[in-house]
PDB file of C-alpha atoms in Angstrom:
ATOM      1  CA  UNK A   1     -51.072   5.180  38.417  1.00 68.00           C
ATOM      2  CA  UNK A   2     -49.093   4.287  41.496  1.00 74.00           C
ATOM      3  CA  UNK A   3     -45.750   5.704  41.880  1.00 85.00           C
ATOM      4  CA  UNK A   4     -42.558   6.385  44.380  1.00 91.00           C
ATOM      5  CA  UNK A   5     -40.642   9.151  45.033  1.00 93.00           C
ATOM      6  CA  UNK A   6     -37.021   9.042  46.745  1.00 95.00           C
ATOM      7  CA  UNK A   7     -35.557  11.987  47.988  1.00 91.00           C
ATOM      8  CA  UNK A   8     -32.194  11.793  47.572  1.00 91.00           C
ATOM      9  CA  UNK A   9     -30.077   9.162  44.778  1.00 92.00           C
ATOM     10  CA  UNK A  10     -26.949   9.624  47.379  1.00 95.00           C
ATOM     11  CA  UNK A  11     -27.074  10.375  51.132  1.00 97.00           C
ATOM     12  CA  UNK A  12     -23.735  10.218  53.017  1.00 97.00           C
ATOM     13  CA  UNK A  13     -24.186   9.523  57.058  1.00 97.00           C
ATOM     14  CA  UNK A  14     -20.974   8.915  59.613  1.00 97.00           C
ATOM     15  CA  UNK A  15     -20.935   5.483  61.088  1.00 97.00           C
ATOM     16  CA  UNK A  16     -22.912   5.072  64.582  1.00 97.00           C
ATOM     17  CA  UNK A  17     -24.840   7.723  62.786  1.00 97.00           C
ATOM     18  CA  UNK A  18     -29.100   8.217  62.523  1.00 97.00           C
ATOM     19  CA  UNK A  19     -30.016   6.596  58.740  1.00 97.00           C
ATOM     20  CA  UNK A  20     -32.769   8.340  57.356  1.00 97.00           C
ATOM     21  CA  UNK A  21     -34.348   7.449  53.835  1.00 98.00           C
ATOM     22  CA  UNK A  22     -36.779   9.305  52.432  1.00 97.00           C
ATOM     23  CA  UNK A  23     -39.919   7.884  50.381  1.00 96.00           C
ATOM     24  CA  UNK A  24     -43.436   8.910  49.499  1.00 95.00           C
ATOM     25  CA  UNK A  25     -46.053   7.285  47.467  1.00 92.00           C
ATOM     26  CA  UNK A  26     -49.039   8.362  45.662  1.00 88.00           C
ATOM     27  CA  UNK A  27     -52.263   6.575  46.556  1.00 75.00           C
ATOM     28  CA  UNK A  28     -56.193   6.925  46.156  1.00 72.00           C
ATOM     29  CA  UNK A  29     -56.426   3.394  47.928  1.00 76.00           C
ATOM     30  CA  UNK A  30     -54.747   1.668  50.985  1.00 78.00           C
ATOM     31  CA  UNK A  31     -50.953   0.920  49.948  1.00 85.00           C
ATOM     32  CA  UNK A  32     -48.583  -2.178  50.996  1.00 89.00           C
ATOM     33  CA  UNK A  33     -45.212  -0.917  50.638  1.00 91.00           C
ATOM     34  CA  UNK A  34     -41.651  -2.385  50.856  1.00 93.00           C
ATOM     35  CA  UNK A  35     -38.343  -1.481  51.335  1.00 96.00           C
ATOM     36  CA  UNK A  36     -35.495  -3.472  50.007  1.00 95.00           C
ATOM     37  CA  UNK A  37     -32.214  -3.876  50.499  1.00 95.00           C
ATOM     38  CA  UNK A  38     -29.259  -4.436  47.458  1.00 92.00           C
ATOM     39  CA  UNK A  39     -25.642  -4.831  48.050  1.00 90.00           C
ATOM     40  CA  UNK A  40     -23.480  -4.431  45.144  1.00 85.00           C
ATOM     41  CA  UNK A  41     -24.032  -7.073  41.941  1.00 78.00           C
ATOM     42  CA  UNK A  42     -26.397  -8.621  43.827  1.00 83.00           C
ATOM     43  CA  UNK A  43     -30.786  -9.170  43.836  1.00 86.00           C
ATOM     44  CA  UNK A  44     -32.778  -7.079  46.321  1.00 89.00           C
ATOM     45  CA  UNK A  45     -33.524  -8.860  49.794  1.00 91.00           C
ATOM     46  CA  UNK A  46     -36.461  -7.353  51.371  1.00 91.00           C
ATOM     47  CA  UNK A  47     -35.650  -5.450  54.731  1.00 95.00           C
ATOM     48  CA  UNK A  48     -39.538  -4.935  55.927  1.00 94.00           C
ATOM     49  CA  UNK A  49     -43.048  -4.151  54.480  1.00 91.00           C
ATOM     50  CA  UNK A  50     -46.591  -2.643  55.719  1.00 91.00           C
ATOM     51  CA  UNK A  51     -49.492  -4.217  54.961  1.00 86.00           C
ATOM     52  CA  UNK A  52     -51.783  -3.357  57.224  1.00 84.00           C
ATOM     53  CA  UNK A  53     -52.159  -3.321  61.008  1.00 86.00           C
ATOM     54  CA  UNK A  54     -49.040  -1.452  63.268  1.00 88.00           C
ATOM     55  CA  UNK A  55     -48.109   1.841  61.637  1.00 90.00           C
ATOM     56  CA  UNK A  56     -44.003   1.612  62.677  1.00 95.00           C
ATOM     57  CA  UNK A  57     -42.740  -1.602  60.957  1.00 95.00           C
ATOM     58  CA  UNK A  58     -39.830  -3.267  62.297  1.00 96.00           C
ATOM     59  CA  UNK A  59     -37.602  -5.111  60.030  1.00 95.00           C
ATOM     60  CA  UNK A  60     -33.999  -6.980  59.432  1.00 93.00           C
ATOM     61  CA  UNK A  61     -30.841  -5.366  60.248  1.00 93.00           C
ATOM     62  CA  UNK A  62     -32.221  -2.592  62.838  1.00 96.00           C
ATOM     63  CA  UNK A  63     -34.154  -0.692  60.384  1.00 97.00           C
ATOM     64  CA  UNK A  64     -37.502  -0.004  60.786  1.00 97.00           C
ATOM     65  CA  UNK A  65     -40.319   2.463  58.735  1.00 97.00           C
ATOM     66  CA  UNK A  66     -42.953   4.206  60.099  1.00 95.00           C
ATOM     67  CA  UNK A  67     -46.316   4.663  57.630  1.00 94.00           C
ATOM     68  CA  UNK A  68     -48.148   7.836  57.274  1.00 94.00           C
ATOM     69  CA  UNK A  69     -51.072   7.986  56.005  1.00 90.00           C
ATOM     70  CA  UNK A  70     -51.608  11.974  56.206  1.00 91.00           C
ATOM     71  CA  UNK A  71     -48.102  12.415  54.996  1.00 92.00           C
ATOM     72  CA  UNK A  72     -48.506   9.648  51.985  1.00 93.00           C
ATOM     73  CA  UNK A  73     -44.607   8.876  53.435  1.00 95.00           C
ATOM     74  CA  UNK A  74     -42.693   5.629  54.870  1.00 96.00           C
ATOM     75  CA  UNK A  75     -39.337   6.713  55.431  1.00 97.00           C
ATOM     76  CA  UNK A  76     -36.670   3.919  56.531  1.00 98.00           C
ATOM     77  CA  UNK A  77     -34.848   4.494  59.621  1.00 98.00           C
ATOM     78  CA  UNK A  78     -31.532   3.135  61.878  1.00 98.00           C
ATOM     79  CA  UNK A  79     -30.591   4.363  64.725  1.00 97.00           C
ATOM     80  CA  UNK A  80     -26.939   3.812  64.199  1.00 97.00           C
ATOM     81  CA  UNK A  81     -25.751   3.570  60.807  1.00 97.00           C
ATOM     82  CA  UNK A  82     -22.950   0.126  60.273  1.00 96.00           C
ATOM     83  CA  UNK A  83     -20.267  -0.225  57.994  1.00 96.00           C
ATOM     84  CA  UNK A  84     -21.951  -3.212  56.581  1.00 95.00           C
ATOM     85  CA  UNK A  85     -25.056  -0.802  55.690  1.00 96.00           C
ATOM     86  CA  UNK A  86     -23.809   0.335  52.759  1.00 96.00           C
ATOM     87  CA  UNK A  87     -26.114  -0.088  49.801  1.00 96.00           C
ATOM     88  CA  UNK A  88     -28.713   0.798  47.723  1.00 95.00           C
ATOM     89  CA  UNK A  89     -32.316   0.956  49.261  1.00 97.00           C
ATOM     90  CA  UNK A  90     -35.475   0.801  47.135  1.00 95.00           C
ATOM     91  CA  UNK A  91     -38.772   1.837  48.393  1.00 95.00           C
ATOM     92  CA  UNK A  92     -41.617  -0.109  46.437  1.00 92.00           C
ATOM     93  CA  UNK A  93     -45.564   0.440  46.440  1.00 90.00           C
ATOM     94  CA  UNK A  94     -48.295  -2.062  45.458  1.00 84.00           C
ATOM     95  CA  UNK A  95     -52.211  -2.099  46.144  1.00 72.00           C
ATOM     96  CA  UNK A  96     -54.325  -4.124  47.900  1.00 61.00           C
ATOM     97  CA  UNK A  97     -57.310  -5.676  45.798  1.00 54.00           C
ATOM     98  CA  UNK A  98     -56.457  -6.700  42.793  1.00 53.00           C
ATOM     99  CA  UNK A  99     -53.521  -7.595  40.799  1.00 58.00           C
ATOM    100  CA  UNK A 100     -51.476  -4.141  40.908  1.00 61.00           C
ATOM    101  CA  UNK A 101     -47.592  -4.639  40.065  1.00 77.00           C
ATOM    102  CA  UNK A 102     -45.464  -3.341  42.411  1.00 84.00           C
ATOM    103  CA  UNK A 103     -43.722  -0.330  41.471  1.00 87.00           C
ATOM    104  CA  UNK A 104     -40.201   0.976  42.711  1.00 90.00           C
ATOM    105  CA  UNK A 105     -38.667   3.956  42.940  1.00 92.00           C
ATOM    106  CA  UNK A 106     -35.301   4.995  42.016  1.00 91.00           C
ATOM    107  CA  UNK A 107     -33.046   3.688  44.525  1.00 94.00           C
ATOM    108  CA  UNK A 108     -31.054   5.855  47.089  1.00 96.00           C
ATOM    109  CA  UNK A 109     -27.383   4.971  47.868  1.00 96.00           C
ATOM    110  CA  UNK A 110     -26.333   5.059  51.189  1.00 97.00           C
ATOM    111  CA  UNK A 111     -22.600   5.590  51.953  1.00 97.00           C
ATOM    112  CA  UNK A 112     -21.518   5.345  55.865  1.00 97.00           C
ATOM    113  CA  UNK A 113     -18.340   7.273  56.403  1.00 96.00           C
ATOM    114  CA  UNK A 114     -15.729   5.524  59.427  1.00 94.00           C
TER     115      UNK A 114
ATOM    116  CA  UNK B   1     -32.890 -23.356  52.638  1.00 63.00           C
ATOM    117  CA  UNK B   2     -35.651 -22.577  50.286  1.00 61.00           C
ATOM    118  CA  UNK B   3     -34.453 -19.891  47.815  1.00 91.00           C
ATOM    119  CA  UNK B   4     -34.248 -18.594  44.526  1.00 94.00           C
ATOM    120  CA  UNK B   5     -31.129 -19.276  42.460  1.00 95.00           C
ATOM    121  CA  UNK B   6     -30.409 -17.598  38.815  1.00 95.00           C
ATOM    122  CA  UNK B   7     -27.723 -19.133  36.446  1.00 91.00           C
ATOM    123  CA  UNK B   8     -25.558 -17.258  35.345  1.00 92.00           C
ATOM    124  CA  UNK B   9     -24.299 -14.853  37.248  1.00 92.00           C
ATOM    125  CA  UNK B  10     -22.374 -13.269  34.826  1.00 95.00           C
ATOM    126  CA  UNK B  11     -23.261 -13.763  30.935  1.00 96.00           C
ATOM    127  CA  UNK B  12     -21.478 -12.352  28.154  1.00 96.00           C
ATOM    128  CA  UNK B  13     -22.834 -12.120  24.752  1.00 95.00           C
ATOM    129  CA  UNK B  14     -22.627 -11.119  21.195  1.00 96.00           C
ATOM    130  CA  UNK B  15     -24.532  -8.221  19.600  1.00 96.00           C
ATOM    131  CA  UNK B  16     -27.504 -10.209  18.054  1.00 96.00           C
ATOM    132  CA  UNK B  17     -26.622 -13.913  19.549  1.00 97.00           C
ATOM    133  CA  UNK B  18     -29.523 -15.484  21.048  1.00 96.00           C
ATOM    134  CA  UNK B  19     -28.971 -15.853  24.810  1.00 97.00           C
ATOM    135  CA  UNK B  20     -30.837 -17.516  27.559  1.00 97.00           C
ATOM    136  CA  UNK B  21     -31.250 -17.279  31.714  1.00 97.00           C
ATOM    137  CA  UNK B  22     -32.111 -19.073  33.705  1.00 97.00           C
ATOM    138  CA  UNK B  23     -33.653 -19.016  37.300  1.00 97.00           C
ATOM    139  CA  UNK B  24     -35.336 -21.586  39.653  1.00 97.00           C
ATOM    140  CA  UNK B  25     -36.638 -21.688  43.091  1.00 97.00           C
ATOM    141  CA  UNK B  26     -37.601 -24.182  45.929  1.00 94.00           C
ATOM    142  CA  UNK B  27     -39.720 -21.848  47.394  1.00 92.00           C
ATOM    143  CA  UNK B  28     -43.392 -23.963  45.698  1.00 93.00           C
ATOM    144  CA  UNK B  29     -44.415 -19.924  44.482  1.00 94.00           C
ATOM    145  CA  UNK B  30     -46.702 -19.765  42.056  1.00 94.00           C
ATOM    146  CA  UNK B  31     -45.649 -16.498  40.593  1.00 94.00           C
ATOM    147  CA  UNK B  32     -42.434 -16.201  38.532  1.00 95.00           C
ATOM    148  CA  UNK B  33     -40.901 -12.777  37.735  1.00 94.00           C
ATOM    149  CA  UNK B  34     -38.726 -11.330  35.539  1.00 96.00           C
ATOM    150  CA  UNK B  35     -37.135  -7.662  35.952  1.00 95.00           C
ATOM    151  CA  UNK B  36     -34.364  -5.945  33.918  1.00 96.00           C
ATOM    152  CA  UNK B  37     -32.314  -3.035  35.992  1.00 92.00           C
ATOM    153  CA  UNK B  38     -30.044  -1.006  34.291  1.00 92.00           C
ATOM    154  CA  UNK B  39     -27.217   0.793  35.985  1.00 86.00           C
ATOM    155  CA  UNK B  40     -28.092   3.413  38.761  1.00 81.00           C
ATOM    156  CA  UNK B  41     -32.067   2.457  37.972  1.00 86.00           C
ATOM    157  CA  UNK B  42     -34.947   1.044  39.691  1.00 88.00           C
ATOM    158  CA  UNK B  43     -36.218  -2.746  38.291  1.00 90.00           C
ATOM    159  CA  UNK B  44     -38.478  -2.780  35.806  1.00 91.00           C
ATOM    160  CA  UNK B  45     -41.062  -5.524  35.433  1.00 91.00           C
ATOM    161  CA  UNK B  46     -40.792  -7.269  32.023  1.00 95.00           C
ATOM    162  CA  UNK B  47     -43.165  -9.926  32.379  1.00 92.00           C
ATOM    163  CA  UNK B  48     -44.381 -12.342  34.951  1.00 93.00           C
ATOM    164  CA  UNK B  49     -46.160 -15.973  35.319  1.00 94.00           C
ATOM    165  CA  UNK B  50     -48.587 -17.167  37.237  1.00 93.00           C
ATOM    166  CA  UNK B  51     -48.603 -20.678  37.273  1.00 93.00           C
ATOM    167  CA  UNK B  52     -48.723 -21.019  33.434  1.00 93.00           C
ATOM    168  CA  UNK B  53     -50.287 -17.872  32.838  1.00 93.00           C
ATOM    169  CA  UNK B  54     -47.904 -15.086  31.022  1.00 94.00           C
ATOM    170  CA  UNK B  55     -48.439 -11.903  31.500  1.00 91.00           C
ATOM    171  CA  UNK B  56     -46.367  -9.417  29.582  1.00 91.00           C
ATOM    172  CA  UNK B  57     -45.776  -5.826  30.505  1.00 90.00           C
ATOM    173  CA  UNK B  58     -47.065  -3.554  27.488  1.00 87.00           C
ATOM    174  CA  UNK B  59     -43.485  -1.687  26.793  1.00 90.00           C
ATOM    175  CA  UNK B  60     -41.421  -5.045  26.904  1.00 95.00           C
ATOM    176  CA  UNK B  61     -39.842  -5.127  23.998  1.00 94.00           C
ATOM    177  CA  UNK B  62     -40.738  -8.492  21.455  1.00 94.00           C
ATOM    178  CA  UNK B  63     -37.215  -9.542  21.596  1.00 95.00           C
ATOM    179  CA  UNK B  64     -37.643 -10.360  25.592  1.00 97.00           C
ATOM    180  CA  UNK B  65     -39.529 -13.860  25.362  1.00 96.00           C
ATOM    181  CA  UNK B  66     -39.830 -16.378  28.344  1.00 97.00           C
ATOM    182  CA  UNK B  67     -40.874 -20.190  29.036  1.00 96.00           C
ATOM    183  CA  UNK B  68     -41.937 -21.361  32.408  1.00 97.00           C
ATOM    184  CA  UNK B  69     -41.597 -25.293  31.363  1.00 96.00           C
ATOM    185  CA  UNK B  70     -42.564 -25.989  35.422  1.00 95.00           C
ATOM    186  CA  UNK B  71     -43.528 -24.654  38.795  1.00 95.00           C
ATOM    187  CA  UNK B  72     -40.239 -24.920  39.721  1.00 96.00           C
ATOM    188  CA  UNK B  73     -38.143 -23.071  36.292  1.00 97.00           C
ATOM    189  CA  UNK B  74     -38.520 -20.072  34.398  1.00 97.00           C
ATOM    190  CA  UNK B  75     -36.224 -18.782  31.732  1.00 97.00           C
ATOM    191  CA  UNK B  76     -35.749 -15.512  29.916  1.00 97.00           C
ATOM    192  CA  UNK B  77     -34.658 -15.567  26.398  1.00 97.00           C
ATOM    193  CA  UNK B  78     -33.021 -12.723  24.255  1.00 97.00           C
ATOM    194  CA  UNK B  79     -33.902 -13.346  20.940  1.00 96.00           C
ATOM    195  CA  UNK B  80     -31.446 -10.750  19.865  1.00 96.00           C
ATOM    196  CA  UNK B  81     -29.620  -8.725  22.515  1.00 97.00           C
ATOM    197  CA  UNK B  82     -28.545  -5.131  21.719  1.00 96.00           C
ATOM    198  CA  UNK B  83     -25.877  -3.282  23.020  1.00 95.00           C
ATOM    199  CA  UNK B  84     -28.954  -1.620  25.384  1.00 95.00           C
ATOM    200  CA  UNK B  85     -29.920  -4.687  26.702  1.00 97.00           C
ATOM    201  CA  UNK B  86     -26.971  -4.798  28.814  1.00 97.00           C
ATOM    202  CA  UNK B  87     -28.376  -5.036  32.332  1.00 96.00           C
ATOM    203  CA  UNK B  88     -28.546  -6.632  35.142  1.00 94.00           C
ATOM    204  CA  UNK B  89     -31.887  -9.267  34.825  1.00 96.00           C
ATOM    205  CA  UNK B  90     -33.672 -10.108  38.308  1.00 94.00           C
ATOM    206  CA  UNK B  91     -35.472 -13.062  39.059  1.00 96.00           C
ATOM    207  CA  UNK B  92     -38.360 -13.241  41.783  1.00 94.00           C
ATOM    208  CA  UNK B  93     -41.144 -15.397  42.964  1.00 94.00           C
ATOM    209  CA  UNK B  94     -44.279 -14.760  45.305  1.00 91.00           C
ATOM    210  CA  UNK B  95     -47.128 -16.818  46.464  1.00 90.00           C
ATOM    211  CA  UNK B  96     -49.591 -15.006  44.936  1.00 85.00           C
ATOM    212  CA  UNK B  97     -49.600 -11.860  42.973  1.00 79.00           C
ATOM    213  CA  UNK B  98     -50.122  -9.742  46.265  1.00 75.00           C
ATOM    214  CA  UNK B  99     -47.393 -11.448  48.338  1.00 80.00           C
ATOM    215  CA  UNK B 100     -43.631 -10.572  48.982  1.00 83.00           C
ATOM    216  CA  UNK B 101     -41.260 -10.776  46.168  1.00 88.00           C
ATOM    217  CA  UNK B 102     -38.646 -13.033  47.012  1.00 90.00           C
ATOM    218  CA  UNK B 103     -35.089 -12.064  45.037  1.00 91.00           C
ATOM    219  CA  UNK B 104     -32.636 -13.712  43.180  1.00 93.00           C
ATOM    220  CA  UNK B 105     -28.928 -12.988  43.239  1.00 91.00           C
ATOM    221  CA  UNK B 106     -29.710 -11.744  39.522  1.00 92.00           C
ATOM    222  CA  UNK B 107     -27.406 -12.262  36.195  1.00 95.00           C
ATOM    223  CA  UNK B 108     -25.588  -9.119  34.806  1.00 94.00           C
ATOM    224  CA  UNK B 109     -25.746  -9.224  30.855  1.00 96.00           C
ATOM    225  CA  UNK B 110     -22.901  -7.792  29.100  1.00 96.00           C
ATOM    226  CA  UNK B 111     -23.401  -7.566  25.488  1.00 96.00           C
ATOM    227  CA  UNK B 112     -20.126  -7.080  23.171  1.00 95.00           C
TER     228      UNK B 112
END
């Protein structure tokens, strides 16, 4: 079974600050995986996936996620952490061939401190 | 802009009153989702359609049903909410089964 595992429920970074998400997957075949984005009481809007193709995935907002295959990771990254980037990200894994649902992991809350 | 919307935002029910919600999109997907989140938790698939084939999700309880009348609507009905189906219920389309989820704002349940 696929799954996702976030390191981290809360991490706490100083505005203008590097963001740094943790996530790793488990995986016997190729993975597509997603990050998304969700601001309080609201649905998830997707930030950036990998398919296939480019390793380092660039997505909305700044962030971008680099996939490792020898590390089974794709941990979201910002430069310089913005108010407005406070949130919950989820890291989500599906499969290529086949119908395989896509799994999420547990969410990590990011707080950015003025 | 294309987009999925999900009435109502906020629903408040009765322990064991029937409630329905509702969600629609523009976006022409053929695949219709329905997740419930609790607090602090990731989304968890309940069931999903593709065109008008439903698949359910083994663990979804029988008091989560759904009707996807057209491409275009899909509805989630609790037959008889319990105070632990308080949650917040996400709607989301694709293309296909293997494309991007695409989000509603979602509809927080509150069951009294």
């Amino acid at each position: 079974a696929q799954s996702v595992t976030q390191l981290g429920s809360h991490v706490s970074v100083s505005e203008g600050a590097l963001v740094l998400l943790r996530c790793n997957y488990s995986s016997s075949v190729p993975p597509y995986l997603f990050w998304y984005v969700q601001y309080p009481n609201q649905g998830l809007q997707l930030l950036l996936k990998y398919t296939t193709g480019a390793t380092l995935v660039k997505g909305i907002n700044g962030f971008e996620a680099e996939f490792k295959k020898s590390e089974t990771s794709f941990h979201l990254t910002k430069p310089s952490a913005h108010m407005s980037d406070a949130a919950e990200y989820f890291c989500a894994v599906s499969y290529s061939g086949g119908y395989q649902k896509v799994t999420f992991g547990t969410g990590t809350k990011l707080q950015v401190i003025p | 802009d294309a987009m999925v919307i999900q009435n109502p935002r906020y629903q408040v029910t009765q322990f064991g009153k029937p409630v329905t919600l509702s969600c629609s999109q523009t976006l022409n997907h053929n695949v219709m989702y329905w997740y419930q989140q609790k607090s602090s938790q990731a989304p968890k698939l309940l069931f999903h359609y593709y065109d008008k084939d439903f698949n359910n999700e083994a663990d979804t309880p029988d008091n989560f049903q759904s009707r996807r009348p057209n491409t275009s609507f899909c509805f989630l009905d609790i037959r008889s909410p319990g105070l632990g189906d308080a949650a917040m219920y996400l709607c989301a389309t694709s293309r296909g089964r293997l494309d991007t989820q695409y989000f509603g704002p979602g509809t927080r349940l509150t069951v009294l």
